[in-house]
Structures are given as C-alpha cells and as structure tokens.
mmCIF file of C-alpha atoms and ligand atoms in Angstrom:
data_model
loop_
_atom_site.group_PDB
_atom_site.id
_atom_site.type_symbol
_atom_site.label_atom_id
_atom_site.label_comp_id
_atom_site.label_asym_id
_atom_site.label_seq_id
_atom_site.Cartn_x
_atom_site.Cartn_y
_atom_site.Cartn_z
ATOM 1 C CA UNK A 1 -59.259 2.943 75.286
ATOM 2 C CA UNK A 2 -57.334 6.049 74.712
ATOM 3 C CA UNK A 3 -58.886 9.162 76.869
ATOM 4 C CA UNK A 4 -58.225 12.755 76.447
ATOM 5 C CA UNK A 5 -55.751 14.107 79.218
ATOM 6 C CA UNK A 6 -57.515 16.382 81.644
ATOM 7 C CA UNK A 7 -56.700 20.135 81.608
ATOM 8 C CA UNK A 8 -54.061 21.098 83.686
ATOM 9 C CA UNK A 9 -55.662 22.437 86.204
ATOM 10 C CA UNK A 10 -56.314 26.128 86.967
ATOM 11 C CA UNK A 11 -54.672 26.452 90.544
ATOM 12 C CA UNK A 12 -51.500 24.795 90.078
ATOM 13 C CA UNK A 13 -49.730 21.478 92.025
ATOM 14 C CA UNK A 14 -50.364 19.302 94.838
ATOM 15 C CA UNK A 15 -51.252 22.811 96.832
ATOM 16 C CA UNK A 16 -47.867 24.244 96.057
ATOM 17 C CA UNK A 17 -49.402 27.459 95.292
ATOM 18 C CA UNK A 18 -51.175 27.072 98.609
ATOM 19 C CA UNK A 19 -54.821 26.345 96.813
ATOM 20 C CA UNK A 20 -56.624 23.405 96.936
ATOM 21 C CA UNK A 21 -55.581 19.872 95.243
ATOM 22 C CA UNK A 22 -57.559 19.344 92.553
ATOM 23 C CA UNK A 23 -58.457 16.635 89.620
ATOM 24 C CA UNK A 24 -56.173 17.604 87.379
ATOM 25 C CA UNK A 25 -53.157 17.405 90.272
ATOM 26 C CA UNK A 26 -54.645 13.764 90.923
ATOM 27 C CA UNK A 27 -55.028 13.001 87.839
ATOM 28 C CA UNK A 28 -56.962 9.609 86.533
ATOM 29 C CA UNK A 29 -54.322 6.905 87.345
ATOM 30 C CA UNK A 30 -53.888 8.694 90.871
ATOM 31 C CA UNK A 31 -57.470 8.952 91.000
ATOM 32 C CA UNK A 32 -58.060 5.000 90.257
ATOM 33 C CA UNK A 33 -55.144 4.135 91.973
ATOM 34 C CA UNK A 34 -56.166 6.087 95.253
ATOM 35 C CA UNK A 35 -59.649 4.235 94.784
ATOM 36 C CA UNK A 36 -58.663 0.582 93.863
ATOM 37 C CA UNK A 37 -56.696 0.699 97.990
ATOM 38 C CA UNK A 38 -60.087 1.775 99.195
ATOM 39 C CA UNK A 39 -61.818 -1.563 97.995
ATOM 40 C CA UNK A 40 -61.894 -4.568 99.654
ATOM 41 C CA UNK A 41 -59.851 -7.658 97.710
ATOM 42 C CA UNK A 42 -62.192 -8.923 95.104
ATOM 43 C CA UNK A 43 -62.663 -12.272 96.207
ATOM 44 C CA UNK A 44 -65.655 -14.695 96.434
ATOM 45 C CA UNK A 45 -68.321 -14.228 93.077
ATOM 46 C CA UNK A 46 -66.243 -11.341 92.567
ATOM 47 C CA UNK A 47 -62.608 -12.562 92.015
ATOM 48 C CA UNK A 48 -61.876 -9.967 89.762
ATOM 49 C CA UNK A 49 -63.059 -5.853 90.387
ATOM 50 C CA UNK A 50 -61.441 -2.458 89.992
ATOM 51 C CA UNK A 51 -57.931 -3.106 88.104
ATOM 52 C CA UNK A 52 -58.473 -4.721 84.818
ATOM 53 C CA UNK A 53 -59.660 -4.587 81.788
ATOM 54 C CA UNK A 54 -63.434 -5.775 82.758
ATOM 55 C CA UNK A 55 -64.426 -6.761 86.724
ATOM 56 C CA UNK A 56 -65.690 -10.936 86.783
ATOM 57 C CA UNK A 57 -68.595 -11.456 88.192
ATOM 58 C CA UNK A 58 -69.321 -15.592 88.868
ATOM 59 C CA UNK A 59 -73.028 -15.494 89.709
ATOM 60 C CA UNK A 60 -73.992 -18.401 91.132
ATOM 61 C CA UNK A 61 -75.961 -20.515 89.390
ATOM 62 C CA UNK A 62 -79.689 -19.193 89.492
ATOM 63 C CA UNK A 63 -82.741 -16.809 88.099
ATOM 64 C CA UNK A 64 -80.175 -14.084 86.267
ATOM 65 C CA UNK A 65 -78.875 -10.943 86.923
ATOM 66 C CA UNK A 66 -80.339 -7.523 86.871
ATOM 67 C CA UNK A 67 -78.975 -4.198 85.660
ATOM 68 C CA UNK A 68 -80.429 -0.823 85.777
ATOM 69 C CA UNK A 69 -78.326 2.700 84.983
ATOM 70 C CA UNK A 70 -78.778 5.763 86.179
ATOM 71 C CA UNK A 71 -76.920 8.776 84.807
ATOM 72 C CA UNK A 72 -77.093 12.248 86.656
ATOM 73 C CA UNK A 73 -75.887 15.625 85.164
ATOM 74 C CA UNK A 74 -75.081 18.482 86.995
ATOM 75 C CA UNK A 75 -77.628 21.802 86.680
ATOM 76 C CA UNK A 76 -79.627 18.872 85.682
ATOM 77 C CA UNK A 77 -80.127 16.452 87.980
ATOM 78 C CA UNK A 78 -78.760 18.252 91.305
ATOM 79 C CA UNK A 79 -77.137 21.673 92.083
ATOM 80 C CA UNK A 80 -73.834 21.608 93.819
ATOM 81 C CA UNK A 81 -74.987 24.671 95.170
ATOM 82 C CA UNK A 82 -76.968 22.810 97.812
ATOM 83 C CA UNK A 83 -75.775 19.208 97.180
ATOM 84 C CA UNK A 84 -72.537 18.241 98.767
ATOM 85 C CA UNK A 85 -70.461 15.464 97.506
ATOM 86 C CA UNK A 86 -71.384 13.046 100.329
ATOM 87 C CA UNK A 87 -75.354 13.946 99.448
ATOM 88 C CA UNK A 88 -74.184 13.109 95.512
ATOM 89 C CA UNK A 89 -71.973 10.404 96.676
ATOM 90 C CA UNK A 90 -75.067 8.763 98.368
ATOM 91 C CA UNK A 91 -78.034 9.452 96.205
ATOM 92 C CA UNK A 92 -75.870 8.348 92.689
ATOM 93 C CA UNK A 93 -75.895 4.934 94.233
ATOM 94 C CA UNK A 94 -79.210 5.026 96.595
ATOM 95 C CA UNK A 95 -81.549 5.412 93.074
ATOM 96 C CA UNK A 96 -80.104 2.587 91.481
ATOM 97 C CA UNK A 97 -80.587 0.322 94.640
ATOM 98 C CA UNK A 98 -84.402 1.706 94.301
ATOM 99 C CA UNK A 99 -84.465 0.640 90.889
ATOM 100 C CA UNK A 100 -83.450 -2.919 91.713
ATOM 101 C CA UNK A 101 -85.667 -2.858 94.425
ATOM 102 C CA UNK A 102 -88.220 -2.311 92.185
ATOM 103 C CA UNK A 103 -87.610 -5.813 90.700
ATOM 104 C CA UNK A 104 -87.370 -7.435 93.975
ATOM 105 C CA UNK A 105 -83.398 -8.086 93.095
ATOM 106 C CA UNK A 106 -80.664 -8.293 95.762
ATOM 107 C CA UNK A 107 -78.026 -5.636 94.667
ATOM 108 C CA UNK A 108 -74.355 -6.995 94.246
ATOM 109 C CA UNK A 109 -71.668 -4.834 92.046
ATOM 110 C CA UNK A 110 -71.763 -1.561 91.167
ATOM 111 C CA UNK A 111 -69.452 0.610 88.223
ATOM 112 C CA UNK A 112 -69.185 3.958 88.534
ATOM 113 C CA UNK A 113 -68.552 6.619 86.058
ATOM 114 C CA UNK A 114 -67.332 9.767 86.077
ATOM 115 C CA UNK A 115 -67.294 12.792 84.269
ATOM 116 C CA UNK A 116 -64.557 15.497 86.525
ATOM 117 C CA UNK A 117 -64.316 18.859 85.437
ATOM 118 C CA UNK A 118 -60.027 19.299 86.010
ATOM 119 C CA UNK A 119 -60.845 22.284 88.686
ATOM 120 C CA UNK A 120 -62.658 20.046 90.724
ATOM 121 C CA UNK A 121 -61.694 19.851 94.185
ATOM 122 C CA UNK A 122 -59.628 16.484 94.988
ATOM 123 C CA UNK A 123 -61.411 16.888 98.506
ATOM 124 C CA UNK A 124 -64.791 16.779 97.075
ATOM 125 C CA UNK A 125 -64.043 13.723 95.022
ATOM 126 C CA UNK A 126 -62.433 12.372 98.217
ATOM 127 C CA UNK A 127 -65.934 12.999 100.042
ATOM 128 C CA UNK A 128 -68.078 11.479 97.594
ATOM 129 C CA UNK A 129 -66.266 8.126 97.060
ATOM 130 C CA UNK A 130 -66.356 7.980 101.019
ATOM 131 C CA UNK A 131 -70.107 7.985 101.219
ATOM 132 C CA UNK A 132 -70.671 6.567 98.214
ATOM 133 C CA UNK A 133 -68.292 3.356 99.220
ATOM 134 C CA UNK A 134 -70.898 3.984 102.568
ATOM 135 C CA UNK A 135 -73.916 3.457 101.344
ATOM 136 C CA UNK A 136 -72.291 0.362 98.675
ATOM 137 C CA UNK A 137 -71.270 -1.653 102.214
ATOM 138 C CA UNK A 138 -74.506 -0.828 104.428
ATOM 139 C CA UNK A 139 -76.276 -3.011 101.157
ATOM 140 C CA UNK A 140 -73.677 -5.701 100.821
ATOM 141 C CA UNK A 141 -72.337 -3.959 96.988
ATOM 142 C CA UNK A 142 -69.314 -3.763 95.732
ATOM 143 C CA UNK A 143 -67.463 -0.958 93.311
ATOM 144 C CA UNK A 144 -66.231 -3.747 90.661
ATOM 145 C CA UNK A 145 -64.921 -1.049 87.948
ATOM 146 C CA UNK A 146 -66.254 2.167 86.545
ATOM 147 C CA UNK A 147 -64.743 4.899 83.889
ATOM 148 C CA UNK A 148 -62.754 8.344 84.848
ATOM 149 C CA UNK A 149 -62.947 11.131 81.939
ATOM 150 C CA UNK A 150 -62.339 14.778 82.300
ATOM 151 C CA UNK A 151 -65.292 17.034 80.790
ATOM 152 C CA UNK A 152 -66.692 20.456 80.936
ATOM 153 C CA UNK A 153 -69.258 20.065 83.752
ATOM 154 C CA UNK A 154 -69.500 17.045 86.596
ATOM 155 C CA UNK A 155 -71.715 13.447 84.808
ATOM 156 C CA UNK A 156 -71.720 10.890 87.002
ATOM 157 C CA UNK A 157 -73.514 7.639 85.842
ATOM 158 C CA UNK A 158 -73.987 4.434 87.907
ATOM 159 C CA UNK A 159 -74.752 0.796 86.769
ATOM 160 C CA UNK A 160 -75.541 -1.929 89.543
ATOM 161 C CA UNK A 161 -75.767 -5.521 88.847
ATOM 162 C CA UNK A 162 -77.671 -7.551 91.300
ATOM 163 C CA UNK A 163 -79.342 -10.821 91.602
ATOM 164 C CA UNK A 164 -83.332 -11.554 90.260
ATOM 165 C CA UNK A 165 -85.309 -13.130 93.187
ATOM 166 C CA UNK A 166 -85.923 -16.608 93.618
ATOM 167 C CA UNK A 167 -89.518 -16.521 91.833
ATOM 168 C CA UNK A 168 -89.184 -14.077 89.285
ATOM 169 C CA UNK A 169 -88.389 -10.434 88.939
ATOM 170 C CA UNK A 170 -91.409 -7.893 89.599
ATOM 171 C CA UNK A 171 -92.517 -5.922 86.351
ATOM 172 C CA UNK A 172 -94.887 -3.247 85.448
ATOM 173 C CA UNK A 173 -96.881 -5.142 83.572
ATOM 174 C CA UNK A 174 -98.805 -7.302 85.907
ATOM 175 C CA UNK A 175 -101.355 -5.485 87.360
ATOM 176 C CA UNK A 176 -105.247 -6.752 86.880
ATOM 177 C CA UNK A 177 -108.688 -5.067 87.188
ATOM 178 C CA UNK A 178 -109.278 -4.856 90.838
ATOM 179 C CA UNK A 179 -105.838 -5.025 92.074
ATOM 180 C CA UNK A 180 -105.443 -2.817 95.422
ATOM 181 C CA UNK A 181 -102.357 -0.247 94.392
ATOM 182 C CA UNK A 182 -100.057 0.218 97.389
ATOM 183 C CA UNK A 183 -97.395 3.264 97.748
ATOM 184 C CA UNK A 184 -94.856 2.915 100.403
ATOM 185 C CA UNK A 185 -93.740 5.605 103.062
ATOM 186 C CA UNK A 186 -94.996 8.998 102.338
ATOM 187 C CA UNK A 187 -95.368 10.668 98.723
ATOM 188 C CA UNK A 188 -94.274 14.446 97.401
ATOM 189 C CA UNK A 189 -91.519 14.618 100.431
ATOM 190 C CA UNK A 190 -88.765 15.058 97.966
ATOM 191 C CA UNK A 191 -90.679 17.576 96.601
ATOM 192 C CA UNK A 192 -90.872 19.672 99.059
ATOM 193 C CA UNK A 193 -87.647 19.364 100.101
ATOM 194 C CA UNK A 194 -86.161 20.598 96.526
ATOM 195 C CA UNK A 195 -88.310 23.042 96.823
ATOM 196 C CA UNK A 196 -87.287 24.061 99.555
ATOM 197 C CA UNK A 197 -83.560 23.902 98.856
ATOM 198 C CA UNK A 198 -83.956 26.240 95.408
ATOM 199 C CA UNK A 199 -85.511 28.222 98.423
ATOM 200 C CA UNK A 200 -89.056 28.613 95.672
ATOM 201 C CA UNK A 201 -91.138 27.552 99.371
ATOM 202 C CA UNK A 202 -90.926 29.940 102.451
ATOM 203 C CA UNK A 203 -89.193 28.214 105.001
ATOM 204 C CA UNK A 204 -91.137 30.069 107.873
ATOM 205 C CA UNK A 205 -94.021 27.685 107.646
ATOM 206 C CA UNK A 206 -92.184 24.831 109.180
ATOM 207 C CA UNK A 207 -89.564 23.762 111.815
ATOM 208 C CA UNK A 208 -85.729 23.378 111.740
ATOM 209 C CA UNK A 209 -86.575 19.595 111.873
ATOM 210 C CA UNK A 210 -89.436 19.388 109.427
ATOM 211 C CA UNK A 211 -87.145 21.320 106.942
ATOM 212 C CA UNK A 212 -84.678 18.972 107.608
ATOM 213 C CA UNK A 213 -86.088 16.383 107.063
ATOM 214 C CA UNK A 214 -87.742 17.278 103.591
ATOM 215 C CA UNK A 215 -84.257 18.197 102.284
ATOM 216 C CA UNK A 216 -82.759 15.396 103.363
ATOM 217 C CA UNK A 217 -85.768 13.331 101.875
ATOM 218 C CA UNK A 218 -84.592 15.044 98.604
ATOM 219 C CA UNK A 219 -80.972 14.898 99.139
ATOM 220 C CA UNK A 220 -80.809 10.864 100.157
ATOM 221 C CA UNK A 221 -83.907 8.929 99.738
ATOM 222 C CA UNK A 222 -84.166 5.889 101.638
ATOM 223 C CA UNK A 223 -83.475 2.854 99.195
ATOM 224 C CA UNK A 224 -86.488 0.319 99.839
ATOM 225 C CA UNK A 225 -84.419 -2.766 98.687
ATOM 226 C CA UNK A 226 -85.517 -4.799 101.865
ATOM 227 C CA UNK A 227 -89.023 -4.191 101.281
ATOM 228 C CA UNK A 228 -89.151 -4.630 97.147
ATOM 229 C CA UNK A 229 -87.435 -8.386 98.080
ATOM 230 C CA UNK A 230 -89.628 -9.444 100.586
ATOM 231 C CA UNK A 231 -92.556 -8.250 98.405
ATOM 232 C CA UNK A 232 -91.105 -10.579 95.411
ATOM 233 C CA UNK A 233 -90.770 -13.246 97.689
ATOM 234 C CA UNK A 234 -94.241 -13.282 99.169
ATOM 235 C CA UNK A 235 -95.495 -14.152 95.397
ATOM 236 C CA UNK A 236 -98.758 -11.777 95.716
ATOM 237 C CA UNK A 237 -97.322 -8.521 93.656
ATOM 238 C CA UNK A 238 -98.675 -8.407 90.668
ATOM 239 C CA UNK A 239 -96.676 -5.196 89.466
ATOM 240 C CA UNK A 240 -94.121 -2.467 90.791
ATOM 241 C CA UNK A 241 -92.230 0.433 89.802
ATOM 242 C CA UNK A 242 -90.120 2.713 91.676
ATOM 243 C CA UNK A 243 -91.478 6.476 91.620
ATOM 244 C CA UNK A 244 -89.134 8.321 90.271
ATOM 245 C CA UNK A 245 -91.142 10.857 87.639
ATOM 246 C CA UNK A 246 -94.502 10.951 90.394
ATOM 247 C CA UNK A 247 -97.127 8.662 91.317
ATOM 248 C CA UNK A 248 -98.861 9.898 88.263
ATOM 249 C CA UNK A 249 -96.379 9.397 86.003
ATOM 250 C CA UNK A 250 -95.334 6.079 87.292
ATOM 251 C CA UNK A 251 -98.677 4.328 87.792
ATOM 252 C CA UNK A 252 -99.546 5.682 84.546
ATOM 253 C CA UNK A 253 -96.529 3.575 83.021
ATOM 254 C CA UNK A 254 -97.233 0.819 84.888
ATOM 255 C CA UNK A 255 -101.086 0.523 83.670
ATOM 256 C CA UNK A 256 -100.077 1.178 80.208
ATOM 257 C CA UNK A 257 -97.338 -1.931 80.727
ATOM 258 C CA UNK A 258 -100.439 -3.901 81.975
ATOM 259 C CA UNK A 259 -102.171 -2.917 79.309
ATOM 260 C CA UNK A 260 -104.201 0.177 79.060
ATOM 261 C CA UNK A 261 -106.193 -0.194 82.311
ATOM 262 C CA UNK A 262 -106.894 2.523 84.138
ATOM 263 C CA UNK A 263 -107.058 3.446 88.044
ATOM 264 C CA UNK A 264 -109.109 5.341 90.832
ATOM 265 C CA UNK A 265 -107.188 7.133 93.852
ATOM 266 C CA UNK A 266 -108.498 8.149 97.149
ATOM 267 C CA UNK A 267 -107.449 11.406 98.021
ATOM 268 C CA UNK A 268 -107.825 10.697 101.498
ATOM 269 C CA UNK A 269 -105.334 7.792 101.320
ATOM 270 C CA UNK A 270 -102.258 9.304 99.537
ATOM 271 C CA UNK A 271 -99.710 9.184 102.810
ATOM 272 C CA UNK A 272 -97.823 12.500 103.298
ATOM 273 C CA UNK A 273 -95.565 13.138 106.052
ATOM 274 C CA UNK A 274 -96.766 15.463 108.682
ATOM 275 C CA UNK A 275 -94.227 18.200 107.119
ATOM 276 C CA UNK A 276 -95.476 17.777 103.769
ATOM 277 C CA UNK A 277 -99.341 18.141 105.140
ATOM 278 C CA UNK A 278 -98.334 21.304 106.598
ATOM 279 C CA UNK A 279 -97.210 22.784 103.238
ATOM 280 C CA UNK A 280 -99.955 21.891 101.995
ATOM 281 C CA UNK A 281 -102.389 23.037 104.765
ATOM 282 C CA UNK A 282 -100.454 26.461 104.307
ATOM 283 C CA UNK A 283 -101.651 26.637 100.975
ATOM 284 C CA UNK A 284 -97.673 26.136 99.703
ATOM 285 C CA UNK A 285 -97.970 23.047 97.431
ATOM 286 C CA UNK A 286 -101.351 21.027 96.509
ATOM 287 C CA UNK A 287 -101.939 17.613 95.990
ATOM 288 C CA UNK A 288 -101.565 17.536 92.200
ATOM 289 C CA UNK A 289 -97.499 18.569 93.337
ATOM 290 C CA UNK A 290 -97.086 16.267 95.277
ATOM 291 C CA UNK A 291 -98.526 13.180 92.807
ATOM 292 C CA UNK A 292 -95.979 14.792 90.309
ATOM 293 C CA UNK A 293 -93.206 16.335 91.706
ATOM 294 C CA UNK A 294 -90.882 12.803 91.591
ATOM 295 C CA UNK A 295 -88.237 11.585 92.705
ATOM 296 C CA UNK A 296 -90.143 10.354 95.996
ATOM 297 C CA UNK A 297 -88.096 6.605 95.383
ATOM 298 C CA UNK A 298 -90.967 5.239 96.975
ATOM 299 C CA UNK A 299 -92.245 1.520 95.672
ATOM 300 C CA UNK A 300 -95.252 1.477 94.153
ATOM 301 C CA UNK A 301 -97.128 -1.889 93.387
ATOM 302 C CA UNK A 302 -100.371 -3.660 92.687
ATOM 303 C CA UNK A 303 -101.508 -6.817 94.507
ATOM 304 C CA UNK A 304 -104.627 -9.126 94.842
ATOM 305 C CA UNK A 305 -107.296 -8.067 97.799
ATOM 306 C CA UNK A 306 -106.886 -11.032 99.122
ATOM 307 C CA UNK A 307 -103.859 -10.400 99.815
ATOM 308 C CA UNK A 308 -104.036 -7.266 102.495
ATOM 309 C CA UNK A 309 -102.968 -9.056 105.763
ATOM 310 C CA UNK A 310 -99.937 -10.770 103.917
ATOM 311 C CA UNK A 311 -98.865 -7.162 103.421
ATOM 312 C CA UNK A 312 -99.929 -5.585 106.147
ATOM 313 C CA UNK A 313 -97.402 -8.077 108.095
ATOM 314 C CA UNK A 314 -94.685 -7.584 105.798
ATOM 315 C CA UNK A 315 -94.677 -3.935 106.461
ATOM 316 C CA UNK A 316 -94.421 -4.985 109.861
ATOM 317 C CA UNK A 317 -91.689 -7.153 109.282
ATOM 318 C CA UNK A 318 -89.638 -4.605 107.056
ATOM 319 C CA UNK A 319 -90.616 -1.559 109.325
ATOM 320 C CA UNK A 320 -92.024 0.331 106.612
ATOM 321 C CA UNK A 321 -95.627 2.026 106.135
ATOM 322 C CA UNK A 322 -97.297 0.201 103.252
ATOM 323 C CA UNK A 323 -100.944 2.491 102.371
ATOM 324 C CA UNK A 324 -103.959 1.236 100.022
ATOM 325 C CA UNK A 325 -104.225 4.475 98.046
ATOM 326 C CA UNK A 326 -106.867 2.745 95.606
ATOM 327 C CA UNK A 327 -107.802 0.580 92.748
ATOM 328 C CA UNK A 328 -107.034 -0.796 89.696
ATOM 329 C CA UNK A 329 -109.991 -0.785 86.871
ATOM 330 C CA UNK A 330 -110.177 -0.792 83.064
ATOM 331 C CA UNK A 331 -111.222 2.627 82.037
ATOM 332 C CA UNK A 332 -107.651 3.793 81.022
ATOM 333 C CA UNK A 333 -107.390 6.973 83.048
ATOM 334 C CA UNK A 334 -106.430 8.095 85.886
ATOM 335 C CA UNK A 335 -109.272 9.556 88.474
ATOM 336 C CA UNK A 336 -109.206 10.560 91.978
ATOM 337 C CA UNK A 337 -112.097 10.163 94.721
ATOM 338 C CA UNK A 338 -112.364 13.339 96.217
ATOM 339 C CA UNK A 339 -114.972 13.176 98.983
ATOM 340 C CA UNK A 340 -117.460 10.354 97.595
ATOM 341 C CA UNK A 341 -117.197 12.087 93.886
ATOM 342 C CA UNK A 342 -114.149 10.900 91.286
ATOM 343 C CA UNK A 343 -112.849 13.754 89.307
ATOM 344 C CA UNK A 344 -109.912 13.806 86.784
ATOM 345 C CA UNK A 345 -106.963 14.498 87.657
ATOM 346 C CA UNK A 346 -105.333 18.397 86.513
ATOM 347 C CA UNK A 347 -103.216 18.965 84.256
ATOM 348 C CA UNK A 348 -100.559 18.192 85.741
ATOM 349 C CA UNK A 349 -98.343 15.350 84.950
ATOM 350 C CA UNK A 350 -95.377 13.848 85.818
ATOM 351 C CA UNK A 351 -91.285 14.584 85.006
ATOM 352 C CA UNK A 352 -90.810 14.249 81.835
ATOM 353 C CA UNK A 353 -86.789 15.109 80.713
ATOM 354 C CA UNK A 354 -87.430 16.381 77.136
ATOM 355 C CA UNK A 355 -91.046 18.518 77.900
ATOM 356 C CA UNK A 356 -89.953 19.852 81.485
HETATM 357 P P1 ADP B 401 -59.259 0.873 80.312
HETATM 358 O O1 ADP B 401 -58.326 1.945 79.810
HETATM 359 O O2 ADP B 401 -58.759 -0.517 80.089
HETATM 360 O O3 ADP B 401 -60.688 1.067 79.910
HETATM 361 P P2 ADP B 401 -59.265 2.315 82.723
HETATM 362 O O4 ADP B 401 -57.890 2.872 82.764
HETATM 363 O O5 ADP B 401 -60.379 3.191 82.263
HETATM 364 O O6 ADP B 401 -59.239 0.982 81.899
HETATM 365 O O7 ADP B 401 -59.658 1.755 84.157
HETATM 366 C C1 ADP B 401 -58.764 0.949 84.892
HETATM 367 C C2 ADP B 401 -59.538 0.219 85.961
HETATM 368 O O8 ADP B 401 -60.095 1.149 86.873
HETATM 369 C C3 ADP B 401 -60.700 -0.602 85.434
HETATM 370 O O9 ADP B 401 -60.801 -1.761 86.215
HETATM 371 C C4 ADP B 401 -61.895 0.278 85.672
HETATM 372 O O10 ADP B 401 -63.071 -0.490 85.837
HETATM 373 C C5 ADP B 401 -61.506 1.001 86.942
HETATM 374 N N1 ADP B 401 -62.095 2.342 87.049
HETATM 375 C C6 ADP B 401 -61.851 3.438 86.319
HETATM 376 N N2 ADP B 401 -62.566 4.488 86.726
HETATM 377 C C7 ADP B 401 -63.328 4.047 87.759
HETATM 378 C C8 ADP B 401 -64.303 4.634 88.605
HETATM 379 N N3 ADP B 401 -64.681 5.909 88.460
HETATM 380 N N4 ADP B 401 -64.857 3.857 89.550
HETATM 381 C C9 ADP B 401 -64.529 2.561 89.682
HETATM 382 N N5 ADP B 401 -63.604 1.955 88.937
HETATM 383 C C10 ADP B 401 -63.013 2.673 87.976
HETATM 384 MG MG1 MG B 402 -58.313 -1.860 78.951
#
C-alpha cells in the first residue's frame, strides 16, 4: 500500500555535508533493497521471502505453524541511551524465539517491522540488521518480509512463524494439583541489570564482570528454544509460559489458564545468580523484585513428580539449570514458604503495560 514519504532528513545527502547518512538519505526502497542482498536466496519451504507482495512459506505437511508478535517502542520498551542497535537488533528477535520456545515450536521465518524516525543514523540501522540477521542464522530463521514506515520515534515489531512440535504445542493451561513448577536458569537477572543500566542500583556493590553480566542479561537474554523443544518432546510438561511480566505474574496466568488453582513457592529454591544474591544480600533489591521485575525470558513449566529424573537429564542434555521452586495446589493464590511457615506474597505484582 501507499506509505507516507519520510522527512527529508535534517543533515542533508549521502554525507555531502560531511554528517552522517541517515534514513531519510537511504530511504525505504534503498533500505529494502540494501536488505533483500543481505538474505540468503529463498529457496527450500521458503521459495519465496523479502521481494514480493507476501513471502511463501510451504510447511511441510505436519502439526501447524506457530506465530507469536512482539512489538517494542522506544522510551518504552528500551532506551537508546544504553541500548545499542546490535543489543535492539538481538533482543527484537531473541523474545520472540522465547515465546516459541514456550510452545515447544522450532522457529522458521521471521518479518520485521519498522518504524525509522528520518534522522536516524543509516549506521545504526546498518548495525541492527547485522545482529539481528545474527541471531536469525545461529537458530536456523529466516527474514521472509517485514514493513519500512517513517514515524516520529523508533517501533520495531517482530512476528516469527515456526513449526508446533511433533506431539502438541505446550500451553498454559495444563497444569494439575500437585504438579512440581520448574523455572529455568536464574530469575530477577534482567532486573538487576536494567536497574543497573538507568543507573537506580549503585554499581559499587559488585564487579566489572557481575555488572556485566546483569546488563547483558537485560540487554540479550538467552533464547531457551532448545530446551522448550526437548521439554515438548519428552511428553511430561503439563504447562509453560515464558516469563516475561515476572514469575508472579506469569505463573499467576498460567494457574488461572489451568483453571484457578493456586501455588506454594519455596523461597529457598528460587535460583538467582551469584550477582543477583549479592544485590540482594546488600540490601539493594528483595525477593518480591526479583519475582516481578520481568523480562527474565526464562521458561517456566509444570510437570508430574514422577517425572523429576526425566528432567533432571534433559537439563543435562540441553546444558541448562532446571530448579523445583515448588508446587502446584488448588487454593487459588499464590504463597511462599519462608522458613517452614507460608506467607502471602507483598504487594507486589508483576508488569503490567497499562497500570505500570
Ligand atoms: P508493499 O508495498 O507491497 O506492501 P513493500 O514495499 O512494503 O511492499 O515491501 C517490499 C518487500 O520488502 C516485501 O517483500 C516486504 O516483505 C519486504 N520488506 C519491507 N520492509 C521490510 C523489513 N523491515 N524487513 C524485512 N522485509 C521487509
Ligand atoms: Mg504490494
């Protein structure tokens, strides 16, 4: 369809005037045209991606295909004062891979679109294809089409398609009474590292290393899409989610889903990375952050009891730490066994776009 042109841009030509190439001296066609010679020849189930009217995908033949979005709005979603391109390049496409990996799928094409403010850098739109198009091959996608608009501030929205596993997808709404509820890696990470980068939490109580590697915990979460297939194809998850709002939020949505039951956590259990336990030993952050604070992209899921050493070898197998952080009853909140005694949880819940 017809698009409004993009502003000519503020700084003049090509770098004529000596100042940076920007949108506007690209311009869409350039932009698409720049990006289409990046991308491997559609071939294969993909015979037709960026270039036409629509990409073609030819699945072949088998349990359906899978499609989550994920739209992220500067001052919103991430600051470009501490996000580079590359970090926005990799994390636009990193949460949709968690979001399939939530399912169990096997992620296969992915459209991008963008929303470029004409005074945006052509270098930093340059950077973030590059590690977006880095992260798409390290998981076996491809970019089969997208959108290019000009607009007041930077929108970037991804869709990935990908393949439902061989048994069925995962849901939320499987859990039972008694079900064992798993997190994997560590929890409130991301967190911190926000934190961190808004520079609200003193640096001085950790390490160059530990700070780095909260930050980058924020800045490009790990996509568990290994782990989220093997787990469908074992056949003993009963439910799973991705965290993105907290593990509050999210196991609340998945016990509503399974309808209204309810859960006990073991404080003790809740996995935080040695960094993370050192903000909170220094009195920085608390628990009740780190259950909330989101966007961990951790998998969370529910499974049998007697299923533990199945699990325990998978996250062997998929070289990821898998931890029992408790139970799965029917009283329809959420409590928290802290030292023998359950208590409610605070106040505090998890990220919620039109309250926070
Ligand atoms: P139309 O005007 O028919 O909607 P466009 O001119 O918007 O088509 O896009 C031309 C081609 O470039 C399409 O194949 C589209 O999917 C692709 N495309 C446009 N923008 C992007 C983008 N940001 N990322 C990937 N592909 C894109
Ligand atoms: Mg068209």
């Amino acid at each position: 369809m017809p698009k409004p042109k993009p502003k000519p841009g503020k700084r003049g030509s090509g770098g004529r005037s000596g100042l940076p190439e920007t949108v506007a001296d690209l311009g869409e066609f350039g932009f698409i045209e720049t990006l289409r010679r990046r991308l491997p020849q559609a071939s294969g189930s993909l015979p037709i991606g960026v270039g036409d009217d629509a990409a073609w995908w030819r699945p072949a033949a088998g349990n359906g295909i899978l499609t989550t979005t994920d739209m992220l709005v500067n001052r919103v979603h991430f600051d470009l004062d501490y996000t580079t391109a590359a970090d926005l390049g990799y994390k636009s496409l990193a949460v949709n891979l968690s979001d399939l990996a939530a399912m169990g799928g096997e992620p296969v094409c992915a459209y991008l679109a963008l929303a470029l403010p004409a005074e945006l850098e052509k270098i930093w739109l340059d950077e973030y294809i590059t590690a977006f198009l880095k992260l798409a091959q390290e998981y076996n996608v491809q970019l089969a089409g997208g959108d290019t608009v000009a607009a007041r501030d930077l929108t970037i929205s991804v869709t990935l398609n990908g393949l439902a596993p061989v048994n069925k997808p995962i849901l939320r709404s499987g859990a039972a009474v008694n079900d064992d509820i798993y997190v994997s890696g560590s929890i409130g990470d991301s967190f911190c590292g926000l934190k961190l980068l808004q520079k609200i939490f003193p640096a001085a109580a950790l390490n160059p290393a530990e700070i780095a590697f909260l930050q980058g915990r924020h800045l490009r979460p790990a996509a568990r899409v290994r782990l989220g297939r093997t787990l469908a194809a074992c056949g003993r998850v009963n439910a799973m989610l991705d965290i993105s709002d907290g593990v509050v939020a999210d196991l609340g949505h998945l016990l509503t889903a399974s309808g209204e039951l309810g859960a006990e956590l073991d404080q003790a259990a809740i996995p935080l990375s040695p960094a993370a336990a050192k903000l909170e030993a220094a009195g920085v952050t608390d628990l009740p952050d780190l259950l909330t604070g989101g966007e961990d992209y951790e998998l969370l899921f529910c499974a049998n009891p007697g299923a533990r050493a199945e699990i325990a070898e998978i996250a062997r197998a998929c070289g990821v730490n898998l931890t029992r952080i408790g139970r799965v009853n029917d009283k329809r909140k959420i409590l928290m066994l802290v030292n023998g005694k359950s208590e409610a949880l605070s106040g505090r819940r998890g990220y919620d776009h039109f309250r926070n």
